[in-house]
């Protein structure tokens, strides 16, 4: 009976909510009448062929996902600021203005993005909830009932997870124009240190294009990607230090504010990955889990003497 209802669905308006074909086609209820099957309005999602508003609170996993996007953009800003500044100039107060500007830009973009979504003007986000990978790719799920014309039901089923990231990226680019560029002129920051602005104008469009295509895969894999990336990056960071004795390395990092901030950034990424993995697998969070962020550093220091290239020789 369900197959008959699928292929011979009732077109046009109806007083009885007959089932719609496809996963994302729905009917809008208004004044006692249901509309024809089609795409639900923005901020709505089809549930049993009825368009219902996305008014449920975002789960913790979704919140971690959005926070991870913000954290990664801030770290990218920091990376390019650090790379664009010459070694002798890194301790100048003008450079701190660039770091603070990057934080202010991301914070402002986050606030405005949240204000633009339901509930409008609030710092609380509500959504539809992601149910499956195809929620990010509804354009490929438009049905062709009765082998007739295609029924277009493309919509943001993963509201607001998909679009809010793109809005945040656009606002971040605008924030650079409003905040950082005037600060560079006001405080007469060196031109080479301002190259981080040009870097942002490159990596933000690349980031947006990459996300637009792979958003669904990133949503389900970002905890593992963050953990792997943090471990590899931590190993590379420690291996590039000039001092390869455990005690000397720790003193070298702790006494250098720049290196300490870089290490803390790695710990933040690792902690977000741990929290996201526990949430994805339904494991109750405990504060003891955060002690795992120190495992890569401890493991590297413990095995440092075992991996010293000078210890190996060929016969």
PDB file of C-alpha atoms in Angstrom:
ATOM      1  CA  UNK A   1       0.000   0.000   0.000  1.00  0.00           C
ATOM      2  CA  UNK A   2       2.887   2.356   0.737  1.00  0.00           C
ATOM      3  CA  UNK A   3       4.245   1.860  -2.807  1.00  0.00           C
ATOM      4  CA  UNK A   4       0.872   2.780  -4.285  1.00  0.00           C
ATOM      5  CA  UNK A   5       0.769   5.929  -2.177  1.00  0.00           C
ATOM      6  CA  UNK A   6       4.290   6.799  -3.324  1.00  0.00           C
ATOM      7  CA  UNK A   7       3.696   6.499  -7.043  1.00  0.00           C
ATOM      8  CA  UNK A   8       0.170   7.878  -7.044  1.00  0.00           C
ATOM      9  CA  UNK A   9       0.479  10.644  -4.513  1.00  0.00           C
ATOM     10  CA  UNK A  10      -2.177  13.318  -4.487  1.00  0.00           C
ATOM     11  CA  UNK A  11      -1.024  16.455  -6.253  1.00  0.00           C
ATOM     12  CA  UNK A  12      -2.079  19.961  -5.320  1.00  0.00           C
ATOM     13  CA  UNK A  13      -3.794  21.092  -2.129  1.00  0.00           C
ATOM     14  CA  UNK A  14      -5.670  18.728   0.104  1.00  0.00           C
ATOM     15  CA  UNK A  15      -7.460  18.743   3.422  1.00  0.00           C
ATOM     16  CA  UNK A  16      -5.892  15.406   4.341  1.00  0.00           C
ATOM     17  CA  UNK A  17      -2.090  15.225   4.594  1.00  0.00           C
ATOM     18  CA  UNK A  18      -1.472  12.509   2.023  1.00  0.00           C
ATOM     19  CA  UNK A  19       2.142  11.177   1.958  1.00  0.00           C
ATOM     20  CA  UNK A  20       4.662  12.871  -0.312  1.00  0.00           C
ATOM     21  CA  UNK A  21       7.308  11.059  -2.366  1.00  0.00           C
ATOM     22  CA  UNK A  22      10.967  11.415  -1.499  1.00  0.00           C
ATOM     23  CA  UNK A  23      12.723  11.992   1.815  1.00  0.00           C
ATOM     24  CA  UNK A  24      12.476  15.767   1.921  1.00  0.00           C
ATOM     25  CA  UNK A  25       9.190  16.688   0.237  1.00  0.00           C
ATOM     26  CA  UNK A  26       6.520  18.047   2.525  1.00  0.00           C
ATOM     27  CA  UNK A  27       3.220  19.908   2.728  1.00  0.00           C
ATOM     28  CA  UNK A  28       2.663  23.263   4.422  1.00  0.00           C
ATOM     29  CA  UNK A  29      -0.430  23.529   6.616  1.00  0.00           C
ATOM     30  CA  UNK A  30      -2.338  26.811   6.430  1.00  0.00           C
ATOM     31  CA  UNK A  31      -5.963  27.662   7.219  1.00  0.00           C
ATOM     32  CA  UNK A  32      -7.073  24.040   7.377  1.00  0.00           C
ATOM     33  CA  UNK A  33      -5.542  23.129   4.014  1.00  0.00           C
ATOM     34  CA  UNK A  34      -2.298  21.345   3.151  1.00  0.00           C
ATOM     35  CA  UNK A  35      -0.326  22.625   0.199  1.00  0.00           C
ATOM     36  CA  UNK A  36       1.030  20.470  -2.574  1.00  0.00           C
ATOM     37  CA  UNK A  37       4.212  18.494  -2.043  1.00  0.00           C
ATOM     38  CA  UNK A  38       7.390  20.495  -2.387  1.00  0.00           C
ATOM     39  CA  UNK A  39      10.343  21.952  -0.541  1.00  0.00           C
ATOM     40  CA  UNK A  40       9.687  23.149   2.989  1.00  0.00           C
ATOM     41  CA  UNK A  41      10.445  26.810   3.813  1.00  0.00           C
ATOM     42  CA  UNK A  42      13.826  27.727   5.239  1.00  0.00           C
ATOM     43  CA  UNK A  43      13.895  26.817   8.914  1.00  0.00           C
ATOM     44  CA  UNK A  44      11.418  23.951   8.400  1.00  0.00           C
ATOM     45  CA  UNK A  45      11.845  20.273   7.675  1.00  0.00           C
ATOM     46  CA  UNK A  46       9.554  17.538   6.362  1.00  0.00           C
ATOM     47  CA  UNK A  47       8.372  15.163   9.071  1.00  0.00           C
ATOM     48  CA  UNK A  48       5.948  12.498   7.852  1.00  0.00           C
ATOM     49  CA  UNK A  49       5.322  14.676   4.789  1.00  0.00           C
ATOM     50  CA  UNK A  50       4.409  17.707   6.939  1.00  0.00           C
ATOM     51  CA  UNK A  51       6.686  20.752   7.127  1.00  0.00           C
ATOM     52  CA  UNK A  52       7.422  21.395  10.805  1.00  0.00           C
ATOM     53  CA  UNK A  53       9.548  24.226  12.252  1.00  0.00           C
ATOM     54  CA  UNK A  54      13.082  23.530  13.428  1.00  0.00           C
ATOM     55  CA  UNK A  55      12.619  24.562  17.043  1.00  0.00           C
ATOM     56  CA  UNK A  56      14.528  21.898  18.975  1.00  0.00           C
ATOM     57  CA  UNK A  57      17.639  22.831  20.921  1.00  0.00           C
ATOM     58  CA  UNK A  58      20.912  21.885  19.257  1.00  0.00           C
ATOM     59  CA  UNK A  59      22.529  18.749  20.718  1.00  0.00           C
ATOM     60  CA  UNK A  60      25.965  19.049  22.291  1.00  0.00           C
ATOM     61  CA  UNK A  61      27.612  17.361  19.290  1.00  0.00           C
ATOM     62  CA  UNK A  62      26.307  20.082  16.958  1.00  0.00           C
ATOM     63  CA  UNK A  63      27.451  22.802  19.334  1.00  0.00           C
ATOM     64  CA  UNK A  64      30.940  21.277  19.496  1.00  0.00           C
ATOM     65  CA  UNK A  65      30.943  21.133  15.712  1.00  0.00           C
ATOM     66  CA  UNK A  66      30.209  24.851  15.362  1.00  0.00           C
ATOM     67  CA  UNK A  67      32.688  25.757  18.099  1.00  0.00           C
ATOM     68  CA  UNK A  68      35.317  23.688  16.312  1.00  0.00           C
ATOM     69  CA  UNK A  69      34.819  25.703  13.123  1.00  0.00           C
ATOM     70  CA  UNK A  70      35.323  28.926  15.085  1.00  0.00           C
ATOM     71  CA  UNK A  71      38.373  27.543  16.884  1.00  0.00           C
ATOM     72  CA  UNK A  72      39.982  26.424  13.617  1.00  0.00           C
ATOM     73  CA  UNK A  73      39.505  29.846  11.991  1.00  0.00           C
ATOM     74  CA  UNK A  74      41.055  31.593  15.000  1.00  0.00           C
ATOM     75  CA  UNK A  75      44.025  29.204  14.943  1.00  0.00           C
ATOM     76  CA  UNK A  76      44.448  29.784  11.216  1.00  0.00           C
ATOM     77  CA  UNK A  77      44.526  33.526  11.884  1.00  0.00           C
ATOM     78  CA  UNK A  78      47.139  33.006  14.580  1.00  0.00           C
ATOM     79  CA  UNK A  79      49.229  30.762  12.340  1.00  0.00           C
ATOM     80  CA  UNK A  80      49.393  33.240   9.468  1.00  0.00           C
ATOM     81  CA  UNK A  81      49.994  36.175  11.807  1.00  0.00           C
ATOM     82  CA  UNK A  82      52.885  34.281  13.352  1.00  0.00           C
ATOM     83  CA  UNK A  83      54.298  33.303   9.950  1.00  0.00           C
ATOM     84  CA  UNK A  84      53.994  36.809   8.511  1.00  0.00           C
ATOM     85  CA  UNK A  85      55.848  38.489  11.391  1.00  0.00           C
ATOM     86  CA  UNK A  86      59.624  38.501  11.420  1.00  0.00           C
ATOM     87  CA  UNK A  87      61.353  36.839  14.373  1.00  0.00           C
ATOM     88  CA  UNK A  88      62.725  40.072  15.846  1.00  0.00           C
ATOM     89  CA  UNK A  89      59.323  41.740  15.661  1.00  0.00           C
ATOM     90  CA  UNK A  90      57.191  39.064  17.368  1.00  0.00           C
ATOM     91  CA  UNK A  91      57.475  40.632  20.826  1.00  0.00           C
ATOM     92  CA  UNK A  92      56.352  44.077  19.708  1.00  0.00           C
ATOM     93  CA  UNK A  93      52.998  45.261  21.181  1.00  0.00           C
ATOM     94  CA  UNK A  94      51.657  45.957  17.677  1.00  0.00           C
ATOM     95  CA  UNK A  95      51.665  42.234  16.946  1.00  0.00           C
ATOM     96  CA  UNK A  96      49.425  41.572  19.939  1.00  0.00           C
ATOM     97  CA  UNK A  97      46.921  43.919  18.320  1.00  0.00           C
ATOM     98  CA  UNK A  98      46.726  41.537  15.358  1.00  0.00           C
ATOM     99  CA  UNK A  99      46.059  38.558  17.640  1.00  0.00           C
ATOM    100  CA  UNK A 100      43.401  40.461  19.606  1.00  0.00           C
ATOM    101  CA  UNK A 101      41.876  41.674  16.351  1.00  0.00           C
ATOM    102  CA  UNK A 102      41.542  38.089  15.105  1.00  0.00           C
ATOM    103  CA  UNK A 103      39.731  37.114  18.312  1.00  0.00           C
ATOM    104  CA  UNK A 104      37.452  40.169  18.087  1.00  0.00           C
ATOM    105  CA  UNK A 105      36.625  39.460  14.431  1.00  0.00           C
ATOM    106  CA  UNK A 106      35.669  35.847  15.123  1.00  0.00           C
ATOM    107  CA  UNK A 107      33.666  36.770  18.226  1.00  0.00           C
ATOM    108  CA  UNK A 108      31.715  39.460  16.395  1.00  0.00           C
ATOM    109  CA  UNK A 109      31.020  37.113  13.478  1.00  0.00           C
ATOM    110  CA  UNK A 110      29.756  34.432  15.856  1.00  0.00           C
ATOM    111  CA  UNK A 111      27.409  36.835  17.661  1.00  0.00           C
ATOM    112  CA  UNK A 112      25.911  38.242  14.459  1.00  0.00           C
ATOM    113  CA  UNK A 113      25.517  34.760  12.975  1.00  0.00           C
ATOM    114  CA  UNK A 114      23.599  33.595  16.040  1.00  0.00           C
ATOM    115  CA  UNK A 115      21.413  36.710  16.002  1.00  0.00           C
ATOM    116  CA  UNK A 116      20.391  35.988  12.401  1.00  0.00           C
ATOM    117  CA  UNK A 117      19.064  32.500  13.165  1.00  0.00           C
ATOM    118  CA  UNK A 118      16.082  31.216  15.114  1.00  0.00           C
ATOM    119  CA  UNK A 119      15.178  32.410  17.613  1.00  0.00           C
ATOM    120  CA  UNK A 120      15.994  35.699  15.886  1.00  0.00           C
ATOM    121  CA  UNK A 121      18.042  38.133  17.965  1.00  0.00           C
ATOM    122  CA  UNK A 122      18.920  35.531  20.582  1.00  0.00           C
ATOM    123  CA  UNK A 123      22.166  33.794  21.519  1.00  0.00           C
ATOM    124  CA  UNK A 124      20.325  30.481  21.577  1.00  0.00           C
ATOM    125  CA  UNK A 125      20.175  28.324  18.456  1.00  0.00           C
ATOM    126  CA  UNK A 126      17.457  25.875  17.527  1.00  0.00           C
ATOM    127  CA  UNK A 127      17.522  23.434  14.652  1.00  0.00           C
ATOM    128  CA  UNK A 128      16.064  20.387  12.956  1.00  0.00           C
ATOM    129  CA  UNK A 129      18.730  17.924  13.990  1.00  0.00           C
ATOM    130  CA  UNK A 130      20.903  15.948  11.578  1.00  0.00           C
ATOM    131  CA  UNK A 131      19.530  12.453  10.980  1.00  0.00           C
ATOM    132  CA  UNK A 132      21.670  11.150   8.137  1.00  0.00           C
ATOM    133  CA  UNK A 133      24.384  12.141   5.680  1.00  0.00           C
ATOM    134  CA  UNK A 134      21.913  12.979   2.914  1.00  0.00           C
ATOM    135  CA  UNK A 135      20.551  15.855   5.042  1.00  0.00           C
ATOM    136  CA  UNK A 136      23.491  17.889   3.720  1.00  0.00           C
ATOM    137  CA  UNK A 137      22.885  16.878   0.104  1.00  0.00           C
ATOM    138  CA  UNK A 138      19.137  17.143  -0.460  1.00  0.00           C
ATOM    139  CA  UNK A 139      19.762  18.370  -4.014  1.00  0.00           C
ATOM    140  CA  UNK A 140      20.467  14.725  -4.951  1.00  0.00           C
ATOM    141  CA  UNK A 141      17.225  13.474  -3.400  1.00  0.00           C
ATOM    142  CA  UNK A 142      14.623  15.143  -5.624  1.00  0.00           C
ATOM    143  CA  UNK A 143      12.135  12.378  -6.573  1.00  0.00           C
ATOM    144  CA  UNK A 144      10.491  11.728  -9.937  1.00  0.00           C
ATOM    145  CA  UNK A 145       7.116  10.227  -8.962  1.00  0.00           C
ATOM    146  CA  UNK A 146       5.122   8.339 -11.596  1.00  0.00           C
ATOM    147  CA  UNK A 147       8.191   8.769 -13.863  1.00  0.00           C
ATOM    148  CA  UNK A 148       6.872  12.241 -14.693  1.00  0.00           C
ATOM    149  CA  UNK A 149       8.453  15.625 -14.019  1.00  0.00           C
ATOM    150  CA  UNK A 150      10.973  15.859 -11.206  1.00  0.00           C
ATOM    151  CA  UNK A 151       9.649  17.170  -7.901  1.00  0.00           C
ATOM    152  CA  UNK A 152      12.152  19.686  -6.525  1.00  0.00           C
ATOM    153  CA  UNK A 153      12.363  19.460  -2.745  1.00  0.00           C
ATOM    154  CA  UNK A 154      15.900  20.764  -2.190  1.00  0.00           C
ATOM    155  CA  UNK A 155      16.155  22.459   1.208  1.00  0.00           C
ATOM    156  CA  UNK A 156      18.437  22.865   4.199  1.00  0.00           C
ATOM    157  CA  UNK A 157      17.402  19.775   6.103  1.00  0.00           C
ATOM    158  CA  UNK A 158      20.430  20.206   8.399  1.00  0.00           C
ATOM    159  CA  UNK A 159      19.297  23.672   9.476  1.00  0.00           C
ATOM    160  CA  UNK A 160      21.156  25.650  10.757  1.00  0.00           C
ATOM    161  CA  UNK A 161      24.360  23.576  10.783  1.00  0.00           C
ATOM    162  CA  UNK A 162      25.021  23.934   7.067  1.00  0.00           C
ATOM    163  CA  UNK A 163      24.284  27.564   6.290  1.00  0.00           C
ATOM    164  CA  UNK A 164      25.410  29.179   9.531  1.00  0.00           C
ATOM    165  CA  UNK A 165      29.029  28.160   8.856  1.00  0.00           C
ATOM    166  CA  UNK A 166      28.938  29.847   5.440  1.00  0.00           C
ATOM    167  CA  UNK A 167      27.350  32.940   6.981  1.00  0.00           C
ATOM    168  CA  UNK A 168      30.059  32.982   9.647  1.00  0.00           C
ATOM    169  CA  UNK A 169      32.789  32.835   6.987  1.00  0.00           C
ATOM    170  CA  UNK A 170      31.251  35.728   5.037  1.00  0.00           C
ATOM    171  CA  UNK A 171      30.915  37.809   8.198  1.00  0.00           C
ATOM    172  CA  UNK A 172      34.526  37.012   9.136  1.00  0.00           C
ATOM    173  CA  UNK A 173      35.744  38.444   5.828  1.00  0.00           C
ATOM    174  CA  UNK A 174      33.637  41.550   6.414  1.00  0.00           C
ATOM    175  CA  UNK A 175      34.961  41.832   9.973  1.00  0.00           C
ATOM    176  CA  UNK A 176      38.534  41.947   8.661  1.00  0.00           C
ATOM    177  CA  UNK A 177      37.633  44.943   6.520  1.00  0.00           C
ATOM    178  CA  UNK A 178      35.930  46.699   9.415  1.00  0.00           C
ATOM    179  CA  UNK A 179      38.304  45.887  12.288  1.00  0.00           C
ATOM    180  CA  UNK A 180      41.772  44.725  11.312  1.00  0.00           C
ATOM    181  CA  UNK A 181      42.505  46.916   8.302  1.00  0.00           C
ATOM    182  CA  UNK A 182      41.728  50.168  10.197  1.00  0.00           C
ATOM    183  CA  UNK A 183      43.837  48.942  13.151  1.00  0.00           C
ATOM    184  CA  UNK A 184      46.807  48.326  10.867  1.00  0.00           C
ATOM    185  CA  UNK A 185      46.620  51.935   9.720  1.00  0.00           C
ATOM    186  CA  UNK A 186      45.935  53.459  13.125  1.00  0.00           C
ATOM    187  CA  UNK A 187      48.807  51.696  14.901  1.00  0.00           C
ATOM    188  CA  UNK A 188      51.104  51.766  11.861  1.00  0.00           C
ATOM    189  CA  UNK A 189      51.741  48.055  11.960  1.00  0.00           C
ATOM    190  CA  UNK A 190      54.543  46.838   9.716  1.00  0.00           C
ATOM    191  CA  UNK A 191      53.513  45.881   6.227  1.00  0.00           C
ATOM    192  CA  UNK A 192      54.982  42.378   6.418  1.00  0.00           C
ATOM    193  CA  UNK A 193      52.918  41.608   9.549  1.00  0.00           C
ATOM    194  CA  UNK A 194      49.794  42.787   7.743  1.00  0.00           C
ATOM    195  CA  UNK A 195      50.275  40.016   5.189  1.00  0.00           C
ATOM    196  CA  UNK A 196      48.070  37.882   7.430  1.00  0.00           C
ATOM    197  CA  UNK A 197      45.155  39.885   6.040  1.00  0.00           C
ATOM    198  CA  UNK A 198      45.914  38.716   2.509  1.00  0.00           C
ATOM    199  CA  UNK A 199      46.272  35.157   3.802  1.00  0.00           C
ATOM    200  CA  UNK A 200      42.778  35.338   5.321  1.00  0.00           C
ATOM    201  CA  UNK A 201      41.344  36.525   2.012  1.00  0.00           C
ATOM    202  CA  UNK A 202      42.766  33.347   0.479  1.00  0.00           C
ATOM    203  CA  UNK A 203      41.973  30.700   3.082  1.00  0.00           C
ATOM    204  CA  UNK A 204      38.404  31.850   3.830  1.00  0.00           C
ATOM    205  CA  UNK A 205      37.120  31.341   0.225  1.00  0.00           C
ATOM    206  CA  UNK A 206      38.982  28.031   0.025  1.00  0.00           C
ATOM    207  CA  UNK A 207      37.482  27.032   3.356  1.00  0.00           C
ATOM    208  CA  UNK A 208      33.961  27.981   2.177  1.00  0.00           C
ATOM    209  CA  UNK A 209      34.269  26.010  -1.079  1.00  0.00           C
ATOM    210  CA  UNK A 210      35.713  22.999   0.737  1.00  0.00           C
ATOM    211  CA  UNK A 211      32.931  23.093   3.330  1.00  0.00           C
ATOM    212  CA  UNK A 212      30.133  23.570   0.777  1.00  0.00           C
ATOM    213  CA  UNK A 213      31.107  20.298  -0.895  1.00  0.00           C
ATOM    214  CA  UNK A 214      32.173  18.165   2.080  1.00  0.00           C
ATOM    215  CA  UNK A 215      30.025  19.524   4.916  1.00  0.00           C
ATOM    216  CA  UNK A 216      28.257  16.240   5.606  1.00  0.00           C
ATOM    217  CA  UNK A 217      31.439  14.197   5.707  1.00  0.00           C
ATOM    218  CA  UNK A 218      33.143  16.761   7.933  1.00  0.00           C
ATOM    219  CA  UNK A 219      30.164  16.721  10.295  1.00  0.00           C
ATOM    220  CA  UNK A 220      30.485  12.997  10.945  1.00  0.00           C
ATOM    221  CA  UNK A 221      34.290  12.744  10.869  1.00  0.00           C
ATOM    222  CA  UNK A 222      35.522  15.983  12.437  1.00  0.00           C
ATOM    223  CA  UNK A 223      36.219  14.509  15.928  1.00  0.00           C
ATOM    224  CA  UNK A 224      38.560  11.861  14.515  1.00  0.00           C
ATOM    225  CA  UNK A 225      40.155  14.334  12.092  1.00  0.00           C
ATOM    226  CA  UNK A 226      40.812  16.752  14.939  1.00  0.00           C
ATOM    227  CA  UNK A 227      42.424  14.096  17.116  1.00  0.00           C
ATOM    228  CA  UNK A 228      44.637  12.795  14.320  1.00  0.00           C
ATOM    229  CA  UNK A 229      45.572  16.308  13.232  1.00  0.00           C
ATOM    230  CA  UNK A 230      46.350  17.408  16.798  1.00  0.00           C
ATOM    231  CA  UNK A 231      48.571  14.385  17.479  1.00  0.00           C
ATOM    232  CA  UNK A 232      50.508  14.743  14.211  1.00  0.00           C
ATOM    233  CA  UNK A 233      50.856  18.497  14.619  1.00  0.00           C
ATOM    234  CA  UNK A 234      52.020  18.121  18.235  1.00  0.00           C
ATOM    235  CA  UNK A 235      54.691  15.627  17.168  1.00  0.00           C
ATOM    236  CA  UNK A 236      55.869  17.940  14.393  1.00  0.00           C
ATOM    237  CA  UNK A 237      55.914  20.940  16.746  1.00  0.00           C
ATOM    238  CA  UNK A 238      57.982  19.119  19.373  1.00  0.00           C
ATOM    239  CA  UNK A 239      60.329  17.551  16.820  1.00  0.00           C
ATOM    240  CA  UNK A 240      61.130  20.970  15.364  1.00  0.00           C
ATOM    241  CA  UNK A 241      62.416  22.316  18.704  1.00  0.00           C
ATOM    242  CA  UNK A 242      66.183  22.915  18.841  1.00  0.00           C
ATOM    243  CA  UNK A 243      66.466  21.198  22.236  1.00  0.00           C
ATOM    244  CA  UNK A 244      65.701  17.489  22.161  1.00  0.00           C
ATOM    245  CA  UNK A 245      66.328  16.666  25.799  1.00  0.00           C
ATOM    246  CA  UNK A 246      63.060  16.343  27.813  1.00  0.00           C
ATOM    247  CA  UNK A 247      64.004  18.811  30.558  1.00  0.00           C
ATOM    248  CA  UNK A 248      65.536  21.376  28.205  1.00  0.00           C
ATOM    249  CA  UNK A 249      62.574  21.127  25.841  1.00  0.00           C
ATOM    250  CA  UNK A 250      60.030  21.750  28.605  1.00  0.00           C
ATOM    251  CA  UNK A 251      61.981  24.757  29.917  1.00  0.00           C
ATOM    252  CA  UNK A 252      62.338  26.084  26.366  1.00  0.00           C
ATOM    253  CA  UNK A 253      58.573  25.877  25.729  1.00  0.00           C
ATOM    254  CA  UNK A 254      57.404  27.145  29.131  1.00  0.00           C
ATOM    255  CA  UNK A 255      59.711  30.180  29.091  1.00  0.00           C
ATOM    256  CA  UNK A 256      58.559  31.202  25.597  1.00  0.00           C
ATOM    257  CA  UNK A 257      55.036  32.730  25.563  1.00  0.00           C
ATOM    258  CA  UNK A 258      54.740  32.116  21.816  1.00  0.00           C
ATOM    259  CA  UNK A 259      55.592  28.413  22.052  1.00  0.00           C
ATOM    260  CA  UNK A 260      53.400  27.973  25.122  1.00  0.00           C
ATOM    261  CA  UNK A 261      50.425  29.492  23.294  1.00  0.00           C
ATOM    262  CA  UNK A 262      51.031  27.154  20.351  1.00  0.00           C
ATOM    263  CA  UNK A 263      51.091  24.150  22.683  1.00  0.00           C
ATOM    264  CA  UNK A 264      47.904  25.299  24.429  1.00  0.00           C
ATOM    265  CA  UNK A 265      46.271  25.612  21.006  1.00  0.00           C
ATOM    266  CA  UNK A 266      47.087  21.962  20.341  1.00  0.00           C
ATOM    267  CA  UNK A 267      45.581  21.029  23.691  1.00  0.00           C
ATOM    268  CA  UNK A 268      42.378  22.908  22.847  1.00  0.00           C
ATOM    269  CA  UNK A 269      42.014  21.056  19.562  1.00  0.00           C
ATOM    270  CA  UNK A 270      42.622  17.727  21.291  1.00  0.00           C
ATOM    271  CA  UNK A 271      40.082  18.505  24.027  1.00  0.00           C
ATOM    272  CA  UNK A 272      37.395  19.399  21.472  1.00  0.00           C
ATOM    273  CA  UNK A 273      38.102  16.150  19.645  1.00  0.00           C
ATOM    274  CA  UNK A 274      37.795  14.112  22.847  1.00  0.00           C
ATOM    275  CA  UNK A 275      34.527  15.811  23.838  1.00  0.00           C
ATOM    276  CA  UNK A 276      33.073  15.349  20.349  1.00  0.00           C
ATOM    277  CA  UNK A 277      34.036  11.678  20.147  1.00  0.00           C
ATOM    278  CA  UNK A 278      32.472  10.975  23.541  1.00  0.00           C
ATOM    279  CA  UNK A 279      29.288  12.770  22.501  1.00  0.00           C
ATOM    280  CA  UNK A 280      29.115  10.975  19.140  1.00  0.00           C
ATOM    281  CA  UNK A 281      29.483   7.550  20.773  1.00  0.00           C
ATOM    282  CA  UNK A 282      27.127   8.338  23.637  1.00  0.00           C
ATOM    283  CA  UNK A 283      29.843   8.076  26.301  1.00  0.00           C
ATOM    284  CA  UNK A 284      29.052  10.217  29.383  1.00  0.00           C
ATOM    285  CA  UNK A 285      31.543  13.044  29.729  1.00  0.00           C
ATOM    286  CA  UNK A 286      33.803  13.169  32.764  1.00  0.00           C
ATOM    287  CA  UNK A 287      36.457  15.751  33.535  1.00  0.00           C
ATOM    288  CA  UNK A 288      39.045  12.993  33.762  1.00  0.00           C
ATOM    289  CA  UNK A 289      38.789  12.646  29.975  1.00  0.00           C
ATOM    290  CA  UNK A 290      40.515  15.997  29.515  1.00  0.00           C
ATOM    291  CA  UNK A 291      43.692  14.609  31.053  1.00  0.00           C
ATOM    292  CA  UNK A 292      44.130  12.747  27.756  1.00  0.00           C
ATOM    293  CA  UNK A 293      45.156  16.015  26.091  1.00  0.00           C
ATOM    294  CA  UNK A 294      48.575  15.674  27.727  1.00  0.00           C
ATOM    295  CA  UNK A 295      49.161  12.133  26.418  1.00  0.00           C
ATOM    296  CA  UNK A 296      50.865  13.152  23.110  1.00  0.00           C
ATOM    297  CA  UNK A 297      53.304  15.447  24.952  1.00  0.00           C
ATOM    298  CA  UNK A 298      54.080  12.880  27.658  1.00  0.00           C
ATOM    299  CA  UNK A 299      54.454  10.061  25.115  1.00  0.00           C
ATOM    300  CA  UNK A 300      56.860  12.152  23.034  1.00  0.00           C
ATOM    301  CA  UNK A 301      59.005  13.056  26.039  1.00  0.00           C
ATOM    302  CA  UNK A 302      59.087   9.478  27.345  1.00  0.00           C
ATOM    303  CA  UNK A 303      60.069   7.990  23.982  1.00  0.00           C
ATOM    304  CA  UNK A 304      62.379  10.854  22.986  1.00  0.00           C
ATOM    305  CA  UNK A 305      65.604   8.998  23.706  1.00  0.00           C
ATOM    306  CA  UNK A 306      64.337   5.932  21.859  1.00  0.00           C
ATOM    307  CA  UNK A 307      63.756   7.898  18.649  1.00  0.00           C
ATOM    308  CA  UNK A 308      66.860  10.090  18.614  1.00  0.00           C
ATOM    309  CA  UNK A 309      68.430   9.610  15.140  1.00  0.00           C
ATOM    310  CA  UNK A 310      71.923   9.875  16.660  1.00  0.00           C
ATOM    311  CA  UNK A 311      71.259   6.612  18.533  1.00  0.00           C
ATOM    312  CA  UNK A 312      70.916   4.683  15.283  1.00  0.00           C
ATOM    313  CA  UNK A 313      73.809   3.637  13.072  1.00  0.00           C
ATOM    314  CA  UNK A 314      74.330   1.188  10.286  1.00  0.00           C
ATOM    315  CA  UNK A 315      76.853  -1.621  10.512  1.00  0.00           C
TER     316      UNK A 315
END
